[in-house]
Amino acid sequence: ISFNAIDSALASLKNCQSFINSGMDVATQVALDLVESFNDEEDVNNMEKVMLEYATMDRELNHYIKAFEETINQVKREKPENLPDLENLAQEKFLEMESNNSDSDLQRNEKYMYFKDQLKEMKKQYHGNNTIEEIDEDLAVTRSQMNFICPITQMTMKRPVRNKVCGHSYEEDAILEMIQTQKQKKKNVRCPKMGCSHVDVKGSDLVPDEALKRVIDSQNKQ
């Protein structure tokens, strides 16, 4: 039996995942725009609902792909004389996976977690300094600008990335170069932020710090 047609269909489904990922990226950018322009909290909450809908679609698609892949592998492994109904077998596996769904699955979606993290950072940058500003505006500006400085280059960051483990941000090229250099020496990278106890920074721990980049860009325009 040729499984080419099924493989082709699975490839198309996997392609759909890239559209879901793109949609989640756009929803994240829109939510950050809303916070930056001081829109209603309700509008931001609506974007979170959109993210959860995307996360639901992503989970469903993953289950569907996994169910078909497991079914195909099972048939190839067992090589039965009479070919079973692949669609029914896959549907059974799919429904079994879906029956174990919980809301916490969606909360653990990587794109959704990034959305929540960046939203929190954005709100902190734009709404979190009110009390300090009332006490001492100069102090607030100084503290804010200190967050713009990369602990490696000691210069204002242009493309900041954030460490998911310890929460510190660095210039993307600088931290990646540091990781690469230490990797060649077979050594771990300690977080370069003074006082941080995180001793094993990995490239996979880094995500674009869109919230910080927006604040830096906004400051530079002024």
PDB file of C-alpha atoms in Angstrom:
ATOM      1  CA  ILE A   1       0.000   0.000   0.000  1.00  0.00           C
ATOM      2  CA  SER A   2       1.135   3.531  -0.778  1.00  0.00           C
ATOM      3  CA  PHE A   3       0.824   6.006   2.048  1.00  0.00           C
ATOM      4  CA  ASN A   4       1.876   8.907  -0.160  1.00  0.00           C
ATOM      5  CA  ALA A   5      -1.591  10.474  -0.249  1.00  0.00           C
ATOM      6  CA  ILE A   6      -1.869  10.349   3.550  1.00  0.00           C
ATOM      7  CA  ASP A   7       1.639  11.764   3.987  1.00  0.00           C
ATOM      8  CA  SER A   8       0.724  14.593   1.637  1.00  0.00           C
ATOM      9  CA  ALA A   9      -2.446  15.332   3.625  1.00  0.00           C
ATOM     10  CA  LEU A  10      -0.476  15.360   6.876  1.00  0.00           C
ATOM     11  CA  ALA A  11       2.052  17.770   5.357  1.00  0.00           C
ATOM     12  CA  SER A  12      -0.844  20.105   4.469  1.00  0.00           C
ATOM     13  CA  LEU A  13      -2.157  19.916   8.031  1.00  0.00           C
ATOM     14  CA  LYS A  14       1.271  20.763   9.404  1.00  0.00           C
ATOM     15  CA  ASN A  15       1.328  23.731   7.045  1.00  0.00           C
ATOM     16  CA  CYS A  16      -1.920  24.910   8.682  1.00  0.00           C
ATOM     17  CA  GLN A  17      -0.029  25.091  11.982  1.00  0.00           C
ATOM     18  CA  SER A  18       2.178  27.831  10.555  1.00  0.00           C
ATOM     19  CA  PHE A  19      -0.975  29.887   9.831  1.00  0.00           C
ATOM     20  CA  ILE A  20      -2.141  29.410  13.423  1.00  0.00           C
ATOM     21  CA  ASN A  21       1.301  30.487  14.687  1.00  0.00           C
ATOM     22  CA  SER A  22       1.211  33.580  12.447  1.00  0.00           C
ATOM     23  CA  GLY A  23      -2.264  34.439  13.764  1.00  0.00           C
ATOM     24  CA  MET A  24      -1.031  34.191  17.343  1.00  0.00           C
ATOM     25  CA  ASP A  25       1.941  36.438  16.522  1.00  0.00           C
ATOM     26  CA  VAL A  26      -0.386  39.064  15.055  1.00  0.00           C
ATOM     27  CA  ALA A  27      -2.754  38.863  18.056  1.00  0.00           C
ATOM     28  CA  THR A  28       0.222  39.400  20.392  1.00  0.00           C
ATOM     29  CA  GLN A  29       1.359  42.485  18.438  1.00  0.00           C
ATOM     30  CA  VAL A  30      -2.182  43.921  18.459  1.00  0.00           C
ATOM     31  CA  ALA A  31      -2.482  43.405  22.231  1.00  0.00           C
ATOM     32  CA  LEU A  32       0.862  45.186  22.784  1.00  0.00           C
ATOM     33  CA  ASP A  33      -0.335  48.029  20.505  1.00  0.00           C
ATOM     34  CA  LEU A  34      -3.469  48.346  22.647  1.00  0.00           C
ATOM     35  CA  VAL A  35      -1.470  48.582  25.889  1.00  0.00           C
ATOM     36  CA  GLU A  36       0.939  51.068  24.314  1.00  0.00           C
ATOM     37  CA  SER A  37      -1.925  53.314  23.198  1.00  0.00           C
ATOM     38  CA  PHE A  38      -3.674  53.008  26.602  1.00  0.00           C
ATOM     39  CA  ASN A  39      -6.793  51.313  25.213  1.00  0.00           C
ATOM     40  CA  ASP A  40      -9.508  49.779  27.368  1.00  0.00           C
ATOM     41  CA  GLU A  41      -8.598  46.691  29.348  1.00  0.00           C
ATOM     42  CA  GLU A  42     -11.606  45.005  27.730  1.00  0.00           C
ATOM     43  CA  ASP A  43      -9.964  45.291  24.286  1.00  0.00           C
ATOM     44  CA  VAL A  44      -6.804  43.638  25.618  1.00  0.00           C
ATOM     45  CA  ASN A  45      -8.897  40.891  27.238  1.00  0.00           C
ATOM     46  CA  ASN A  46     -10.581  40.257  23.896  1.00  0.00           C
ATOM     47  CA  MET A  47      -7.164  39.625  22.348  1.00  0.00           C
ATOM     48  CA  GLU A  48      -6.472  37.100  25.097  1.00  0.00           C
ATOM     49  CA  LYS A  49      -9.698  35.298  24.143  1.00  0.00           C
ATOM     50  CA  VAL A  50      -8.492  35.241  20.531  1.00  0.00           C
ATOM     51  CA  MET A  51      -5.188  33.719  21.702  1.00  0.00           C
ATOM     52  CA  LEU A  52      -7.040  30.995  23.615  1.00  0.00           C
ATOM     53  CA  GLU A  53      -9.141  30.211  20.532  1.00  0.00           C
ATOM     54  CA  TYR A  54      -5.948  29.853  18.493  1.00  0.00           C
ATOM     55  CA  ALA A  55      -4.434  27.662  21.231  1.00  0.00           C
ATOM     56  CA  THR A  56      -7.547  25.439  21.074  1.00  0.00           C
ATOM     57  CA  MET A  57      -7.203  25.093  17.289  1.00  0.00           C
ATOM     58  CA  ASP A  58      -3.507  24.321  17.669  1.00  0.00           C
ATOM     59  CA  ARG A  59      -4.199  21.575  20.243  1.00  0.00           C
ATOM     60  CA  GLU A  60      -6.923  20.043  18.064  1.00  0.00           C
ATOM     61  CA  LEU A  61      -4.691  20.075  15.004  1.00  0.00           C
ATOM     62  CA  ASN A  62      -1.801  18.516  16.949  1.00  0.00           C
ATOM     63  CA  HIS A  63      -4.067  15.724  18.181  1.00  0.00           C
ATOM     64  CA  TYR A  64      -5.391  15.077  14.672  1.00  0.00           C
ATOM     65  CA  ILE A  65      -1.884  14.876  13.201  1.00  0.00           C
ATOM     66  CA  LYS A  66      -0.656  12.677  16.047  1.00  0.00           C
ATOM     67  CA  ALA A  67      -3.671  10.323  15.743  1.00  0.00           C
ATOM     68  CA  PHE A  68      -3.053   9.776  12.034  1.00  0.00           C
ATOM     69  CA  GLU A  69       0.707   9.354  12.467  1.00  0.00           C
ATOM     70  CA  GLU A  70       0.218   6.768  15.222  1.00  0.00           C
ATOM     71  CA  THR A  71      -2.368   4.903  13.118  1.00  0.00           C
ATOM     72  CA  ILE A  72      -0.098   4.772  10.061  1.00  0.00           C
ATOM     73  CA  ASN A  73       2.881   3.624  12.146  1.00  0.00           C
ATOM     74  CA  GLN A  74       0.760   0.932  13.789  1.00  0.00           C
ATOM     75  CA  VAL A  75      -0.415  -0.440  10.434  1.00  0.00           C
ATOM     76  CA  LYS A  76       3.106  -0.349   8.982  1.00  0.00           C
ATOM     77  CA  ARG A  77       4.420  -2.143  12.054  1.00  0.00           C
ATOM     78  CA  GLU A  78       1.716  -4.842  12.244  1.00  0.00           C
ATOM     79  CA  LYS A  79       1.298  -5.336   8.442  1.00  0.00           C
ATOM     80  CA  PRO A  80      -2.210  -6.887   8.664  1.00  0.00           C
ATOM     81  CA  GLU A  81      -3.496  -9.040   5.763  1.00  0.00           C
ATOM     82  CA  ASN A  82      -6.651  -6.949   5.471  1.00  0.00           C
ATOM     83  CA  LEU A  83      -6.102  -3.220   5.695  1.00  0.00           C
ATOM     84  CA  PRO A  84      -8.295  -1.713   8.445  1.00  0.00           C
ATOM     85  CA  ASP A  85     -10.345   1.454   8.063  1.00  0.00           C
ATOM     86  CA  LEU A  86      -7.566   3.982   8.684  1.00  0.00           C
ATOM     87  CA  GLU A  87      -9.929   6.926   9.055  1.00  0.00           C
ATOM     88  CA  ASN A  88     -11.998   5.191  11.755  1.00  0.00           C
ATOM     89  CA  LEU A  89      -8.887   4.051  13.629  1.00  0.00           C
ATOM     90  CA  ALA A  90      -7.418   7.566  13.529  1.00  0.00           C
ATOM     91  CA  GLN A  91     -10.756   9.095  14.579  1.00  0.00           C
ATOM     92  CA  GLU A  92     -10.882   6.818  17.640  1.00  0.00           C
ATOM     93  CA  LYS A  93      -7.372   7.843  18.676  1.00  0.00           C
ATOM     94  CA  PHE A  94      -8.205  11.503  18.066  1.00  0.00           C
ATOM     95  CA  LEU A  95     -11.358  11.373  20.226  1.00  0.00           C
ATOM     96  CA  GLU A  96      -9.436   9.611  22.990  1.00  0.00           C
ATOM     97  CA  MET A  97      -6.834  12.399  23.018  1.00  0.00           C
ATOM     98  CA  GLU A  98      -9.507  15.099  22.934  1.00  0.00           C
ATOM     99  CA  SER A  99     -11.354  13.485  25.878  1.00  0.00           C
ATOM    100  CA  ASN A 100      -8.318  14.251  28.068  1.00  0.00           C
ATOM    101  CA  ASN A 101      -8.327  17.968  27.230  1.00  0.00           C
ATOM    102  CA  SER A 102      -8.212  20.525  30.032  1.00  0.00           C
ATOM    103  CA  ASP A 103      -7.983  24.304  30.215  1.00  0.00           C
ATOM    104  CA  SER A 104      -4.480  24.002  31.651  1.00  0.00           C
ATOM    105  CA  ASP A 105      -3.332  22.593  28.266  1.00  0.00           C
ATOM    106  CA  LEU A 106      -4.166  25.925  26.662  1.00  0.00           C
ATOM    107  CA  GLN A 107      -2.422  27.884  29.431  1.00  0.00           C
ATOM    108  CA  ARG A 108       0.754  25.918  28.655  1.00  0.00           C
ATOM    109  CA  ASN A 109       0.687  26.713  24.932  1.00  0.00           C
ATOM    110  CA  GLU A 110       4.090  28.264  24.196  1.00  0.00           C
ATOM    111  CA  LYS A 111       2.721  31.175  22.139  1.00  0.00           C
ATOM    112  CA  TYR A 112       0.039  31.884  24.756  1.00  0.00           C
ATOM    113  CA  MET A 113       2.646  31.863  27.545  1.00  0.00           C
ATOM    114  CA  TYR A 114       4.778  34.304  25.526  1.00  0.00           C
ATOM    115  CA  PHE A 115       1.685  36.504  24.988  1.00  0.00           C
ATOM    116  CA  LYS A 116       0.991  36.644  28.751  1.00  0.00           C
ATOM    117  CA  ASP A 117       4.646  37.291  29.574  1.00  0.00           C
ATOM    118  CA  GLN A 118       5.030  40.156  27.083  1.00  0.00           C
ATOM    119  CA  LEU A 119       1.693  41.661  28.092  1.00  0.00           C
ATOM    120  CA  LYS A 120       2.798  41.717  31.733  1.00  0.00           C
ATOM    121  CA  GLU A 121       6.116  43.337  30.783  1.00  0.00           C
ATOM    122  CA  MET A 122       4.379  45.901  28.573  1.00  0.00           C
ATOM    123  CA  LYS A 123       1.963  46.883  31.332  1.00  0.00           C
ATOM    124  CA  LYS A 124       4.860  47.159  33.777  1.00  0.00           C
ATOM    125  CA  GLN A 125       6.826  49.406  31.374  1.00  0.00           C
ATOM    126  CA  TYR A 126       3.872  51.668  30.523  1.00  0.00           C
ATOM    127  CA  HIS A 127       1.763  51.670  33.682  1.00  0.00           C
ATOM    128  CA  GLY A 128       4.023  50.458  36.465  1.00  0.00           C
ATOM    129  CA  ASN A 129       6.084  53.585  37.245  1.00  0.00           C
ATOM    130  CA  ASN A 130       3.314  56.010  38.237  1.00  0.00           C
ATOM    131  CA  THR A 131       4.140  56.024  41.947  1.00  0.00           C
ATOM    132  CA  ILE A 132       7.874  56.464  41.361  1.00  0.00           C
ATOM    133  CA  GLU A 133       7.245  59.285  38.894  1.00  0.00           C
ATOM    134  CA  GLU A 134       5.140  61.103  41.458  1.00  0.00           C
ATOM    135  CA  ILE A 135       8.002  60.869  43.969  1.00  0.00           C
ATOM    136  CA  ASP A 136      10.889  61.678  41.661  1.00  0.00           C
ATOM    137  CA  GLU A 137      10.550  61.915  37.908  1.00  0.00           C
ATOM    138  CA  ASP A 138      14.322  61.986  37.314  1.00  0.00           C
ATOM    139  CA  LEU A 139      14.802  58.828  39.369  1.00  0.00           C
ATOM    140  CA  ALA A 140      12.058  57.087  37.396  1.00  0.00           C
ATOM    141  CA  VAL A 141      13.684  57.974  34.072  1.00  0.00           C
ATOM    142  CA  THR A 142      17.108  56.833  35.319  1.00  0.00           C
ATOM    143  CA  ARG A 143      15.764  53.490  36.521  1.00  0.00           C
ATOM    144  CA  SER A 144      13.875  53.006  33.290  1.00  0.00           C
ATOM    145  CA  GLN A 145      16.921  53.773  31.141  1.00  0.00           C
ATOM    146  CA  MET A 146      19.032  51.352  33.181  1.00  0.00           C
ATOM    147  CA  ASN A 147      16.733  48.579  31.949  1.00  0.00           C
ATOM    148  CA  PHE A 148      17.605  49.553  28.363  1.00  0.00           C
ATOM    149  CA  ILE A 149      21.314  48.773  28.817  1.00  0.00           C
ATOM    150  CA  CYS A 150      22.575  45.340  27.778  1.00  0.00           C
ATOM    151  CA  PRO A 151      24.621  43.791  30.621  1.00  0.00           C
ATOM    152  CA  ILE A 152      27.079  42.429  28.026  1.00  0.00           C
ATOM    153  CA  THR A 153      27.674  45.368  25.658  1.00  0.00           C
ATOM    154  CA  GLN A 154      26.824  48.100  28.215  1.00  0.00           C
ATOM    155  CA  MET A 155      24.972  49.848  25.384  1.00  0.00           C
ATOM    156  CA  THR A 156      21.292  50.538  24.766  1.00  0.00           C
ATOM    157  CA  MET A 157      19.710  47.415  23.290  1.00  0.00           C
ATOM    158  CA  LYS A 158      18.361  47.431  19.739  1.00  0.00           C
ATOM    159  CA  ARG A 159      17.077  43.855  19.552  1.00  0.00           C
ATOM    160  CA  PRO A 160      16.526  42.726  23.154  1.00  0.00           C
ATOM    161  CA  VAL A 161      15.805  39.093  23.947  1.00  0.00           C
ATOM    162  CA  ARG A 162      14.480  37.917  27.296  1.00  0.00           C
ATOM    163  CA  ASN A 163      15.599  34.892  29.246  1.00  0.00           C
ATOM    164  CA  LYS A 164      12.485  32.847  30.108  1.00  0.00           C
ATOM    165  CA  VAL A 165      14.268  31.272  33.081  1.00  0.00           C
ATOM    166  CA  CYS A 166      15.533  34.313  35.017  1.00  0.00           C
ATOM    167  CA  GLY A 167      13.657  37.137  33.244  1.00  0.00           C
ATOM    168  CA  HIS A 168      16.725  39.204  32.293  1.00  0.00           C
ATOM    169  CA  SER A 169      17.161  40.792  28.864  1.00  0.00           C
ATOM    170  CA  TYR A 170      20.241  41.118  26.649  1.00  0.00           C
ATOM    171  CA  GLU A 171      21.183  42.297  23.158  1.00  0.00           C
ATOM    172  CA  GLU A 172      20.382  39.312  20.915  1.00  0.00           C
ATOM    173  CA  ASP A 173      23.674  39.147  18.979  1.00  0.00           C
ATOM    174  CA  ALA A 174      25.759  39.611  22.136  1.00  0.00           C
ATOM    175  CA  ILE A 175      24.181  36.798  24.161  1.00  0.00           C
ATOM    176  CA  LEU A 176      24.133  34.390  21.181  1.00  0.00           C
ATOM    177  CA  GLU A 177      27.825  35.072  20.549  1.00  0.00           C
ATOM    178  CA  MET A 178      28.570  34.456  24.228  1.00  0.00           C
ATOM    179  CA  ILE A 179      26.657  31.150  24.159  1.00  0.00           C
ATOM    180  CA  GLN A 180      28.472  30.057  20.988  1.00  0.00           C
ATOM    181  CA  THR A 181      31.914  30.965  22.381  1.00  0.00           C
ATOM    182  CA  GLN A 182      31.309  29.086  25.641  1.00  0.00           C
ATOM    183  CA  LYS A 183      29.865  26.119  23.756  1.00  0.00           C
ATOM    184  CA  GLN A 184      33.131  25.757  21.827  1.00  0.00           C
ATOM    185  CA  LYS A 185      34.934  25.681  25.182  1.00  0.00           C
ATOM    186  CA  LYS A 186      32.333  23.162  26.445  1.00  0.00           C
ATOM    187  CA  LYS A 187      31.321  25.575  29.209  1.00  0.00           C
ATOM    188  CA  ASN A 188      27.950  26.831  30.424  1.00  0.00           C
ATOM    189  CA  VAL A 189      26.975  30.496  30.234  1.00  0.00           C
ATOM    190  CA  ARG A 190      26.170  32.310  33.466  1.00  0.00           C
ATOM    191  CA  CYS A 191      23.555  35.065  33.126  1.00  0.00           C
ATOM    192  CA  PRO A 192      25.609  38.262  32.650  1.00  0.00           C
ATOM    193  CA  LYS A 193      23.166  40.333  34.717  1.00  0.00           C
ATOM    194  CA  MET A 194      24.948  41.215  37.959  1.00  0.00           C
ATOM    195  CA  GLY A 195      23.616  39.283  40.942  1.00  0.00           C
ATOM    196  CA  CYS A 196      21.720  36.693  38.882  1.00  0.00           C
ATOM    197  CA  SER A 197      22.204  33.109  40.041  1.00  0.00           C
ATOM    198  CA  HIS A 198      21.194  31.477  36.743  1.00  0.00           C
ATOM    199  CA  VAL A 199      24.281  29.579  35.528  1.00  0.00           C
ATOM    200  CA  ASP A 200      23.149  27.824  32.346  1.00  0.00           C
ATOM    201  CA  VAL A 201      21.757  30.223  29.739  1.00  0.00           C
ATOM    202  CA  LYS A 202      20.651  28.391  26.583  1.00  0.00           C
ATOM    203  CA  GLY A 203      19.615  29.772  23.195  1.00  0.00           C
ATOM    204  CA  SER A 204      16.298  27.924  23.539  1.00  0.00           C
ATOM    205  CA  ASP A 205      15.555  29.964  26.712  1.00  0.00           C
ATOM    206  CA  LEU A 206      15.614  33.256  24.784  1.00  0.00           C
ATOM    207  CA  VAL A 207      12.530  34.960  23.329  1.00  0.00           C
ATOM    208  CA  PRO A 208      12.256  38.380  21.627  1.00  0.00           C
ATOM    209  CA  ASP A 209      11.477  41.039  24.247  1.00  0.00           C
ATOM    210  CA  GLU A 210       8.992  42.939  22.100  1.00  0.00           C
ATOM    211  CA  ALA A 211       7.661  44.949  25.056  1.00  0.00           C
ATOM    212  CA  LEU A 212      11.109  46.285  25.976  1.00  0.00           C
ATOM    213  CA  LYS A 213      11.976  46.988  22.333  1.00  0.00           C
ATOM    214  CA  ARG A 214       8.855  49.118  21.955  1.00  0.00           C
ATOM    215  CA  VAL A 215       9.706  51.174  25.042  1.00  0.00           C
ATOM    216  CA  ILE A 216      13.300  51.691  23.870  1.00  0.00           C
ATOM    217  CA  ASP A 217      12.148  52.698  20.364  1.00  0.00           C
ATOM    218  CA  SER A 218       9.605  55.087  21.870  1.00  0.00           C
ATOM    219  CA  GLN A 219      12.292  56.651  24.107  1.00  0.00           C
ATOM    220  CA  ASN A 220      14.663  57.029  21.146  1.00  0.00           C
ATOM    221  CA  LYS A 221      12.013  58.875  19.137  1.00  0.00           C
ATOM    222  CA  GLN A 222      11.676  61.416  21.942  1.00  0.00           C
TER     223      GLN A 222
END
